[in-house]
C-alpha positions as a printed Julia matrix, in Angstrom:
91×3 Matrix{Float64}:
 38.34   -98.35  -118.98
 38.52  -102.13  -118.69
 34.74  -102.62  -118.44
 34.11  -100.57  -121.56
 36.77  -102.49  -123.51
 35.19  -105.75  -122.35
 31.91  -104.62  -123.91
 30.11  -104.17  -120.59
 27.59  -101.36  -120.67
 25.36   -99.65  -118.15
 27.81   -99.35  -115.27
 28.7    -96.34  -113.13
 32.04   -95.72  -111.45
 32.08   -94.69  -107.76
 28.38   -93.87  -107.35
 28.5    -92.02  -104.02
 24.77   -92.05  -103.32
 24.56   -95.83  -102.77
 25.0    -97.4    -99.31
 28.54   -98.62   -98.71
 29.95   -96.65  -101.64
 30.57   -99.54  -104.04
 33.42   -99.12  -106.52
 30.99   -99.46  -109.39
 27.4   -100.5   -110.0
 25.12  -101.76  -112.71
 21.95   -99.82  -111.76
 19.51  -101.56  -114.1
 20.39  -105.01  -112.77
 21.0   -103.66  -109.23
 24.49  -105.14  -108.98
 26.97  -103.44  -106.64
 30.65  -104.35  -107.07
 33.28  -103.78  -104.4
 37.01  -104.17  -105.0
 38.51  -104.7   -101.56
 42.16  -103.91  -100.9
 43.89  -106.94   -99.38
 45.5   -104.94   -96.58
 42.6   -102.66   -95.62
 40.01  -105.43   -95.52
 42.1   -108.24   -94.04
 42.2   -110.61   -97.01
 42.4   -114.21   -95.71
 44.87  -115.08   -98.46
 47.43  -112.29   -98.35
 46.84  -109.94   -95.4
 50.03  -109.4    -93.44
 49.5   -108.14   -89.93
 51.8   -105.16   -89.22
 54.57  -105.76   -86.72
 54.1   -102.43   -84.97
 51.0   -100.89   -83.42
 49.18  -104.22   -83.69
 46.29  -103.34   -81.42
 45.44  -100.32   -83.57
 45.58  -102.3    -86.83
 43.66  -105.3    -85.46
 40.89  -102.94   -84.32
 40.92  -101.0    -87.6
 40.67  -104.1    -89.83
 37.95  -105.65   -87.65
 35.98  -102.38   -87.74
 36.29  -102.29   -91.56
 35.0   -105.86   -91.85
 32.04  -105.26   -89.52
 31.07  -102.02   -91.29
 31.21  -103.66   -94.71
 29.17  -106.65   -93.55
 26.43  -104.31   -92.27
 26.44  -102.13   -95.38
 26.39  -105.05   -97.81
 23.56  -106.7    -95.87
 21.61  -103.44   -96.16
 22.2   -103.36   -99.92
 20.9   -106.93  -100.19
 17.79  -106.0    -98.18
 17.24  -103.16  -100.66
 17.27  -105.66  -103.52
 20.87  -105.32  -104.68
 23.14  -108.2   -105.6
 26.61  -107.65  -104.15
 29.86  -108.87  -105.65
 33.15  -108.51  -103.77
 36.46  -108.88  -105.6
 39.77  -109.0   -103.74
 42.55  -106.76  -104.98
 44.82  -109.78  -105.6
 42.2   -111.3   -107.94
 42.76  -108.44  -110.4
 46.44  -109.09  -110.96
């Protein structure tokens, strides 16, 4: 795994018991990391609005953004630092 090769220790992949289901966490430092897909989360840089069924997709993406904002705020209230990485930042 990339994190292990980079010499990063103490992380957990897909820890389901944490609010918002971060992609991975560093429990000792209370850091939650989310890797957001550019399409599913409406990336301001590269999201392309579908040409068909626009009302459905506009509602879906907005609902995803609102849910994530609430969940990440809750994590912060619980003492977690939250880092969000866009999918396009990994390539």
